[in-house]
PDB file of C-alpha atoms and ligand atoms in Angstrom:
ATOM      1  CA  MET A 132       0.720  39.653  -1.629  1.00 95.00           C
ATOM      2  CA  LYS A 133      -1.693  36.899  -2.731  1.00 98.00           C
ATOM      3  CA  ARG A 134      -3.816  35.663   0.383  1.00 98.00           C
ATOM      4  CA  LEU A 135      -4.189  32.134   1.346  1.00 98.00           C
ATOM      5  CA  VAL A 136      -6.807  29.947   3.182  1.00 98.00           C
ATOM      6  CA  VAL A 137      -5.337  26.288   4.058  1.00 98.00           C
ATOM      7  CA  LEU A 138      -7.516  23.210   5.115  1.00 98.00           C
ATOM      8  CA  VAL A 139      -6.354  21.187   7.325  1.00 98.00           C
ATOM      9  CA  SER A 140      -7.259  17.944   9.367  1.00 98.00           C
ATOM     10  CA  GLY A 141      -4.133  16.574  11.037  1.00 97.00           C
ATOM     11  CA  SER A 142      -0.012  17.239  11.727  1.00 98.00           C
ATOM     12  CA  GLY A 143      -0.050  19.874   9.168  1.00 98.00           C
ATOM     13  CA  SER A 144       3.938  19.743   8.135  1.00 98.00           C
ATOM     14  CA  ASN A 145       2.977  20.371   4.579  1.00 98.00           C
ATOM     15  CA  LEU A 146       1.379  23.401   6.104  1.00 98.00           C
ATOM     16  CA  GLN A 147       4.079  24.179   7.994  1.00 98.00           C
ATOM     17  CA  ALA A 148       6.645  23.578   4.404  1.00 98.00           C
ATOM     18  CA  ILE A 149       4.568  27.118   2.693  1.00 98.00           C
ATOM     19  CA  LEU A 150       4.505  28.675   6.039  1.00 98.00           C
ATOM     20  CA  ASP A 151       8.214  28.231   6.081  1.00 98.00           C
ATOM     21  CA  ALA A 152       8.263  29.470   2.360  1.00 98.00           C
ATOM     22  CA  CYS A 153       5.991  32.667   2.692  1.00 98.00           C
ATOM     23  CA  THR A 154       8.354  34.012   5.813  1.00 97.00           C
ATOM     24  CA  ASN A 155      11.614  33.174   3.854  1.00 97.00           C
ATOM     25  CA  GLY A 156      10.487  34.733   0.777  1.00 97.00           C
ATOM     26  CA  SER A 157       9.526  32.455  -1.970  1.00 97.00           C
ATOM     27  CA  ILE A 158       6.146  32.541  -1.983  1.00 98.00           C
ATOM     28  CA  GLN A 159       5.038  35.432  -2.656  1.00 97.00           C
ATOM     29  CA  GLY A 160       1.843  35.198  -0.127  1.00 98.00           C
ATOM     30  CA  GLN A 161       0.629  34.645   2.940  1.00 98.00           C
ATOM     31  CA  VAL A 162      -1.485  32.537   4.775  1.00 98.00           C
ATOM     32  CA  VAL A 163      -4.170  34.206   6.523  1.00 98.00           C
ATOM     33  CA  ALA A 164      -5.850  31.537   7.892  1.00 98.00           C
ATOM     34  CA  VAL A 165      -6.286  27.637   8.370  1.00 98.00           C
ATOM     35  CA  ILE A 166      -9.319  25.802   8.958  1.00 98.00           C
ATOM     36  CA  SER A 167      -9.612  22.608  10.896  1.00 98.00           C
ATOM     37  CA  ASN A 168     -12.566  19.677  10.681  1.00 98.00           C
ATOM     38  CA  ARG A 169     -10.921  18.799  13.395  1.00 98.00           C
ATOM     39  CA  PRO A 170     -10.128  20.006  16.463  1.00 98.00           C
ATOM     40  CA  GLY A 171      -7.094  20.252  18.763  1.00 97.00           C
ATOM     41  CA  VAL A 172      -4.858  19.041  15.979  1.00 98.00           C
ATOM     42  CA  ARG A 173      -1.160  20.159  15.535  1.00 98.00           C
ATOM     43  CA  ALA A 174      -1.780  22.089  12.156  1.00 98.00           C
ATOM     44  CA  LEU A 175      -3.474  24.703  14.532  1.00 98.00           C
ATOM     45  CA  ILE A 176      -1.031  25.102  16.275  1.00 98.00           C
ATOM     46  CA  ARG A 177       1.531  25.540  13.621  1.00 98.00           C
ATOM     47  CA  ALA A 178      -0.908  28.764  12.545  1.00 98.00           C
ATOM     48  CA  VAL A 179      -1.028  29.914  15.458  1.00 98.00           C
ATOM     49  CA  GLN A 180       2.872  30.191  16.004  1.00 98.00           C
ATOM     50  CA  SER A 181       2.852  31.418  12.465  1.00 98.00           C
ATOM     51  CA  GLY A 182       0.649  34.195  13.442  1.00 97.00           C
ATOM     52  CA  ALA A 183      -2.726  33.107  11.319  1.00 98.00           C
ATOM     53  CA  ASP A 184      -6.200  33.114  12.430  1.00 98.00           C
ATOM     54  CA  ALA A 185      -6.456  29.346  13.352  1.00 98.00           C
ATOM     55  CA  ILE A 186      -9.698  28.278  12.776  1.00 98.00           C
ATOM     56  CA  THR A 187     -12.021  24.487  14.259  1.00 98.00           C
ATOM     57  CA  ILE A 188     -14.762  24.328  12.453  1.00 98.00           C
ATOM     58  CA  ASP A 189     -15.817  20.624  13.516  1.00 98.00           C
ATOM     59  CA  HIS A 190     -17.689  18.516  10.859  1.00 97.00           C
ATOM     60  CA  LYS A 191     -19.340  16.672  13.641  1.00 97.00           C
ATOM     61  CA  GLN A 192     -21.139  19.620  14.967  1.00 97.00           C
ATOM     62  CA  PHE A 193     -22.955  19.849  11.328  1.00 97.00           C
ATOM     63  CA  ALA A 194     -26.547  17.781  10.664  1.00 97.00           C
ATOM     64  CA  SER A 195     -25.194  17.576   7.076  1.00 97.00           C
ATOM     65  CA  ARG A 196     -22.175  17.804   4.707  1.00 96.00           C
ATOM     66  CA  GLU A 197     -23.789  20.334   2.834  1.00 97.00           C
ATOM     67  CA  GLU A 198     -24.527  23.083   6.132  1.00 98.00           C
ATOM     68  CA  PHE A 199     -20.574  21.592   6.969  1.00 98.00           C
ATOM     69  CA  ASP A 200     -19.173  23.292   3.629  1.00 98.00           C
ATOM     70  CA  GLN A 201     -21.888  26.189   4.054  1.00 98.00           C
ATOM     71  CA  ALA A 202     -20.046  26.921   7.270  1.00 98.00           C
ATOM     72  CA  MET A 203     -16.740  26.763   6.015  1.00 98.00           C
ATOM     73  CA  GLN A 204     -17.549  28.955   2.638  1.00 98.00           C
ATOM     74  CA  MET A 205     -18.741  31.807   4.646  1.00 98.00           C
ATOM     75  CA  LYS A 206     -15.691  31.487   6.597  1.00 98.00           C
ATOM     76  CA  ILE A 207     -13.526  31.430   3.582  1.00 98.00           C
ATOM     77  CA  ASP A 208     -15.222  34.134   2.017  1.00 98.00           C
ATOM     78  CA  GLY A 209     -14.504  36.550   4.602  1.00 98.00           C
ATOM     79  CA  TYR A 210     -11.279  36.294   3.954  1.00 98.00           C
ATOM     80  CA  ALA A 211     -11.545  37.291   0.236  1.00 98.00           C
ATOM     81  CA  PRO A 212      -8.633  34.651  -0.645  1.00 98.00           C
ATOM     82  CA  ASP A 213      -7.010  34.477  -3.966  1.00 98.00           C
ATOM     83  CA  PHE A 214      -5.948  30.332  -3.056  1.00 98.00           C
ATOM     84  CA  ILE A 215      -7.236  27.736  -0.775  1.00 98.00           C
ATOM     85  CA  LEU A 216      -4.991  24.881  -0.361  1.00 98.00           C
ATOM     86  CA  CYS A 217      -5.922  21.697   0.816  1.00 98.00           C
ATOM     87  CA  ALA A 218      -3.198  19.867   2.982  1.00 98.00           C
ATOM     88  CA  GLY A 219      -4.032  16.764   4.326  1.00 97.00           C
ATOM     89  CA  PHE A 220      -7.807  17.697   4.820  1.00 97.00           C
ATOM     90  CA  MET A 221      -9.776  14.568   4.826  1.00 94.00           C
ATOM     91  CA  ARG A 222     -13.429  15.861   3.976  1.00 94.00           C
ATOM     92  CA  ILE A 223     -15.111  15.300   1.052  1.00 93.00           C
ATOM     93  CA  LEU A 224     -16.377  18.120  -0.622  1.00 95.00           C
ATOM     94  CA  THR A 225     -19.317  18.504  -1.808  1.00 96.00           C
ATOM     95  CA  ASN A 226     -19.896  19.679  -5.205  1.00 96.00           C
ATOM     96  CA  GLY A 227     -21.244  23.173  -4.939  1.00 97.00           C
ATOM     97  CA  PHE A 228     -18.433  24.114  -2.404  1.00 97.00           C
ATOM     98  CA  VAL A 229     -16.075  22.912  -5.083  1.00 97.00           C
ATOM     99  CA  GLU A 230     -17.401  24.756  -7.984  1.00 96.00           C
ATOM    100  CA  HIS A 231     -17.737  28.041  -5.990  1.00 97.00           C
ATOM    101  CA  TYR A 232     -14.199  27.961  -5.726  1.00 98.00           C
ATOM    102  CA  SER A 233     -12.959  26.684  -9.000  1.00 96.00           C
ATOM    103  CA  GLY A 234      -9.475  27.370 -10.572  1.00 97.00           C
ATOM    104  CA  LYS A 235      -8.655  28.616  -7.382  1.00 98.00           C
ATOM    105  CA  MET A 236      -8.084  25.491  -4.679  1.00 98.00           C
ATOM    106  CA  VAL A 237      -5.514  22.824  -5.041  1.00 98.00           C
ATOM    107  CA  ASN A 238      -4.970  19.937  -3.222  1.00 98.00           C
ATOM    108  CA  ILE A 239      -1.714  17.519  -2.598  1.00 98.00           C
ATOM    109  CA  HIS A 240      -2.508  13.975  -2.883  1.00 97.00           C
ATOM    110  CA  PRO A 241       0.026  10.940  -1.908  1.00 98.00           C
ATOM    111  CA  SER A 242       0.352   8.384  -5.266  1.00 98.00           C
ATOM    112  CA  LEU A 243       1.342   9.482  -8.983  1.00 98.00           C
ATOM    113  CA  LEU A 244      -2.152  10.224 -10.138  1.00 97.00           C
ATOM    114  CA  PRO A 245      -4.363   9.169 -11.847  1.00 97.00           C
ATOM    115  CA  LYS A 246      -2.773   6.115  -9.982  1.00 97.00           C
ATOM    116  CA  TYR A 247      -4.486   5.369  -6.571  1.00 97.00           C
ATOM    117  CA  THR A 248      -7.058   7.758  -5.943  1.00 96.00           C
ATOM    118  CA  GLY A 249      -8.108   7.875  -1.759  1.00 94.00           C
ATOM    119  CA  LEU A 250      -6.489   5.749   0.693  1.00 95.00           C
ATOM    120  CA  ASP A 251      -4.016   3.677   1.335  1.00 97.00           C
ATOM    121  CA  THR A 252      -1.991   4.621  -1.236  1.00 98.00           C
ATOM    122  CA  HIS A 253       1.493   3.646  -0.180  1.00 98.00           C
ATOM    123  CA  GLN A 254       0.579   0.419   0.272  1.00 98.00           C
ATOM    124  CA  ARG A 255      -1.179  -0.434  -3.284  1.00 98.00           C
ATOM    125  CA  ALA A 256       2.167   0.951  -4.734  1.00 98.00           C
ATOM    126  CA  ILE A 257       4.097  -1.335  -2.800  1.00 98.00           C
ATOM    127  CA  GLU A 258       1.791  -4.306  -3.719  1.00 97.00           C
ATOM    128  CA  ALA A 259       1.305  -3.764  -7.579  1.00 98.00           C
ATOM    129  CA  GLY A 260       5.463  -3.837  -6.901  1.00 97.00           C
ATOM    130  CA  ASP A 261       5.790  -0.050  -8.754  1.00 98.00           C
ATOM    131  CA  SER A 262       9.307   0.961  -8.736  1.00 98.00           C
ATOM    132  CA  HIS A 263       8.491   5.043  -8.157  1.00 98.00           C
ATOM    133  CA  ALA A 264       5.345   6.255  -5.968  1.00 98.00           C
ATOM    134  CA  GLY A 265       5.212  10.139  -5.084  1.00 98.00           C
ATOM    135  CA  ALA A 266       2.933  12.695  -4.650  1.00 98.00           C
ATOM    136  CA  THR A 267       1.003  14.858  -7.330  1.00 98.00           C
ATOM    137  CA  VAL A 268      -0.627  18.551  -7.240  1.00 98.00           C
ATOM    138  CA  HIS A 269      -4.137  19.086  -8.649  1.00 98.00           C
ATOM    139  CA  PHE A 270      -6.903  21.397  -8.875  1.00 98.00           C
ATOM    140  CA  VAL A 271      -9.930  20.563  -7.035  1.00 97.00           C
ATOM    141  CA  THR A 272     -12.928  19.407  -8.935  1.00 94.00           C
ATOM    142  CA  PRO A 273     -16.256  17.497  -7.728  1.00 90.00           C
ATOM    143  CA  GLU A 274     -14.108  14.128  -8.624  1.00 88.00           C
ATOM    144  CA  LEU A 275     -12.564  13.377  -5.565  1.00 85.00           C
ATOM    145  CA  ASP A 276      -8.369  13.603  -6.327  1.00 87.00           C
ATOM    146  CA  GLY A 277      -9.382  13.319  -9.784  1.00 91.00           C
ATOM    147  CA  GLY A 278      -8.706  17.069 -11.008  1.00 95.00           C
ATOM    148  CA  PRO A 279      -6.623  18.505 -13.444  1.00 97.00           C
ATOM    149  CA  LEU A 280      -2.904  17.340 -12.688  1.00 98.00           C
ATOM    150  CA  ILE A 281      -0.093  20.120 -12.178  1.00 98.00           C
ATOM    151  CA  MET A 282       3.371  18.580 -10.644  1.00 98.00           C
ATOM    152  CA  GLN A 283       4.546  15.690  -9.502  1.00 98.00           C
ATOM    153  CA  ALA A 284       7.452  14.668  -7.165  1.00 98.00           C
ATOM    154  CA  GLN A 285       8.735  11.188  -7.648  1.00 98.00           C
ATOM    155  CA  VAL A 286      10.522   8.982  -4.824  1.00 98.00           C
ATOM    156  CA  PRO A 287      12.166   5.369  -5.426  1.00 98.00           C
ATOM    157  CA  ILE A 288      10.064   2.298  -3.966  1.00 98.00           C
ATOM    158  CA  LEU A 289      12.749   0.517  -2.096  1.00 97.00           C
ATOM    159  CA  ALA A 290      13.086  -3.550  -1.953  1.00 95.00           C
ATOM    160  CA  ASP A 291      11.155  -4.308   1.641  1.00 94.00           C
ATOM    161  CA  ASP A 292       9.933  -0.838   1.661  1.00 97.00           C
ATOM    162  CA  THR A 293       7.119  -0.617   4.652  1.00 97.00           C
ATOM    163  CA  ALA A 294       4.137   1.579   3.593  1.00 98.00           C
ATOM    164  CA  LEU A 295       5.225   3.645   6.801  1.00 98.00           C
ATOM    165  CA  GLU A 296       8.842   3.889   5.265  1.00 98.00           C
ATOM    166  CA  LEU A 297       7.717   4.631   2.221  1.00 98.00           C
ATOM    167  CA  SER A 298       5.160   7.722   3.223  1.00 98.00           C
ATOM    168  CA  LYS A 299       8.289   9.075   5.216  1.00 98.00           C
ATOM    169  CA  ARG A 300       9.897   9.465   2.027  1.00 98.00           C
ATOM    170  CA  VAL A 301       6.800  10.864  -0.051  1.00 98.00           C
ATOM    171  CA  LEU A 302       6.078  13.450   2.727  1.00 98.00           C
ATOM    172  CA  ALA A 303       9.786  14.623   2.487  1.00 98.00           C
ATOM    173  CA  ALA A 304       9.010  15.493  -1.250  1.00 98.00           C
ATOM    174  CA  GLU A 305       5.799  16.756  -0.599  1.00 98.00           C
ATOM    175  CA  HIS A 306       7.267  19.643   1.380  1.00 98.00           C
ATOM    176  CA  GLN A 307       9.329  20.425  -1.951  1.00 98.00           C
ATOM    177  CA  LEU A 308       6.444  19.784  -4.419  1.00 98.00           C
ATOM    178  CA  TYR A 309       3.551  22.018  -2.496  1.00 98.00           C
ATOM    179  CA  PRO A 310       5.545  25.362  -2.288  1.00 98.00           C
ATOM    180  CA  ALA A 311       7.041  25.064  -5.148  1.00 98.00           C
ATOM    181  CA  VAL A 312       3.061  25.234  -7.058  1.00 98.00           C
ATOM    182  CA  THR A 313       2.017  27.495  -4.450  1.00 98.00           C
ATOM    183  CA  ARG A 314       4.669  29.890  -5.447  1.00 98.00           C
ATOM    184  CA  LEU A 315       4.000  29.645  -8.748  1.00 98.00           C
ATOM    185  CA  LEU A 316       0.156  30.298  -8.221  1.00 98.00           C
ATOM    186  CA  CYS A 317       1.146  33.483  -6.274  1.00 98.00           C
ATOM    187  CA  GLU A 318       3.459  34.612  -8.726  1.00 98.00           C
ATOM    188  CA  ASP A 319       0.337  34.092 -11.337  1.00 98.00           C
ATOM    189  CA  ARG A 320       2.322  31.593 -13.365  1.00 98.00           C
ATOM    190  CA  LEU A 321      -0.136  28.673 -13.056  1.00 98.00           C
ATOM    191  CA  CYS A 322      -3.587  28.822 -13.776  1.00 97.00           C
ATOM    192  CA  LEU A 323      -6.688  26.519 -14.834  1.00 97.00           C
ATOM    193  CA  ILE A 324      -8.300  27.716 -18.270  1.00 95.00           C
ATOM    194  CA  GLU A 325     -11.937  25.208 -19.425  1.00 91.00           C
ATOM    195  CA  ASP A 326     -10.125  22.505 -17.390  1.00 91.00           C
ATOM    196  CA  LYS A 327      -7.035  22.880 -18.936  1.00 96.00           C
ATOM    197  CA  VAL A 328      -3.526  23.494 -16.440  1.00 97.00           C
ATOM    198  CA  MET A 329      -1.970  26.425 -17.907  1.00 97.00           C
ATOM    199  CA  ILE A 330       1.737  27.032 -17.019  1.00 97.00           C
ATOM    200  CA  ASP A 331       3.656  30.513 -18.052  1.00 97.00           C
ATOM    201  CA  GLY A 332       1.051  30.347 -20.909  1.00 95.00           C
ATOM    202  CA  ARG A 333       1.662  26.864 -21.995  1.00 96.00           C
ATOM    203  CA  LYS A 334      -0.928  24.368 -22.075  1.00 97.00           C
ATOM    204  CA  LEU A 335       0.052  20.946 -20.275  1.00 96.00           C
ATOM    205  CA  GLN A 336      -0.114  17.661 -21.456  1.00 93.00           C
ATOM    206  CA  PHE A 337       1.128  16.167 -18.931  1.00 94.00           C
ATOM    207  CA  PRO A 338       2.050  17.057 -14.894  1.00 96.00           C
ATOM    208  CA  GLU A 339       5.106  18.930 -14.814  1.00 96.00           C
ATOM    209  CA  GLN A 340       7.804  16.636 -13.120  1.00 97.00           C
ATOM    210  CA  MET A 341       9.651  17.955 -10.163  1.00 94.00           C
ATOM    211  CA  ASP A 342      13.406  18.011  -9.702  1.00 87.00           C
ATOM    212  CA  ASN A 343      13.487  16.756  -6.613  1.00 76.00           C
ATOM    213  CA  THR A 344      16.471  14.526  -6.518  1.00 65.00           C
ATOM    214  CA  SER A 345      18.588  16.494  -3.721  1.00 55.00           C
ATOM    215  CA  ALA A 346      15.494  15.748  -1.392  1.00 49.00           C
TER     216      ALA A 346
HETATM  217  C1  LIG B 439       0.076  14.173   3.290  1.00 91.29           C
HETATM  218  O1  LIG B 439       0.275  12.744   2.935  1.00 91.29           O
HETATM  219  C2  LIG B 439      -1.005  14.459   2.056  1.00 91.29           C
HETATM  220  O2  LIG B 439      -0.428  14.242   0.994  1.00 91.29           O
HETATM  221  C3  LIG B 439      -2.492  13.804   2.324  1.00 91.29           C
HETATM  222  O3  LIG B 439      -2.295  13.875   3.652  1.00 91.29           O
HETATM  223  C4  LIG B 439      -1.279  13.893   4.619  1.00 91.29           C
HETATM  224  C5  LIG B 439      -1.375  15.483   5.360  1.00 91.29           C
HETATM  225  O4  LIG B 439      -0.105  15.125   6.087  1.00 91.29           O
HETATM  226  N1  LIG B 439      -3.397  14.284   1.646  1.00 91.29           N
HETATM  227  P1  LIG B 439       0.395  16.759   7.208  1.00 91.29           P
HETATM  228  O5  LIG B 439      -0.745  17.188   7.783  1.00 91.29           O
HETATM  229  O6  LIG B 439       0.182  17.731   5.568  1.00 91.29           O
HETATM  230  O7  LIG B 439       1.586  16.286   7.722  1.00 91.29           O
END
């Protein structure tokens, strides 16, 4: 069983999808701790209900980004995790922190990276007239939303979609995508070697495309 620490800032619906997959045995792992930089968020309640440690490290209590990241790192390392999963974690991380977890930390981003790093991804995809949107799981590197891409799930953009409608469709796909990638990690089938993503010993040229047509 791999030990997982999940970093959150909000609702935690991706966290819940991972917790459920651990419970039903499709992920050979256990979420040992959930850390939020925001107090009182729903993700912390989900953590408590699952039996994981629910920890708040409020970034507003720290004078600098470095001090906040150091506090996070000490807490995370106390759990000796195999992997760190960012799931709606809305803080930019320092290079030192990211490099400390090189190859062990992944993030889910609500766009088909490399398109639309940063915020407002759904609105930007609609305004660009794209036919599809989606989500991407990638290894975390110092470049924001720029780490090596692992897997994507696509959904169609429908005529007259609002950003809210599209975000719900993407989020439903995220709930399939993130557990699928976590499962590969926990089965030692996915790793990062010299900035290249390897799945089952095969070097990925492009991110895997998830078959989420049943979503
Ligand atoms: C997701 O859309 C994720 O891609 C983005 O933030 C959102 C988090 O949602 N990074 P939740 O907290 O998992 O419900």
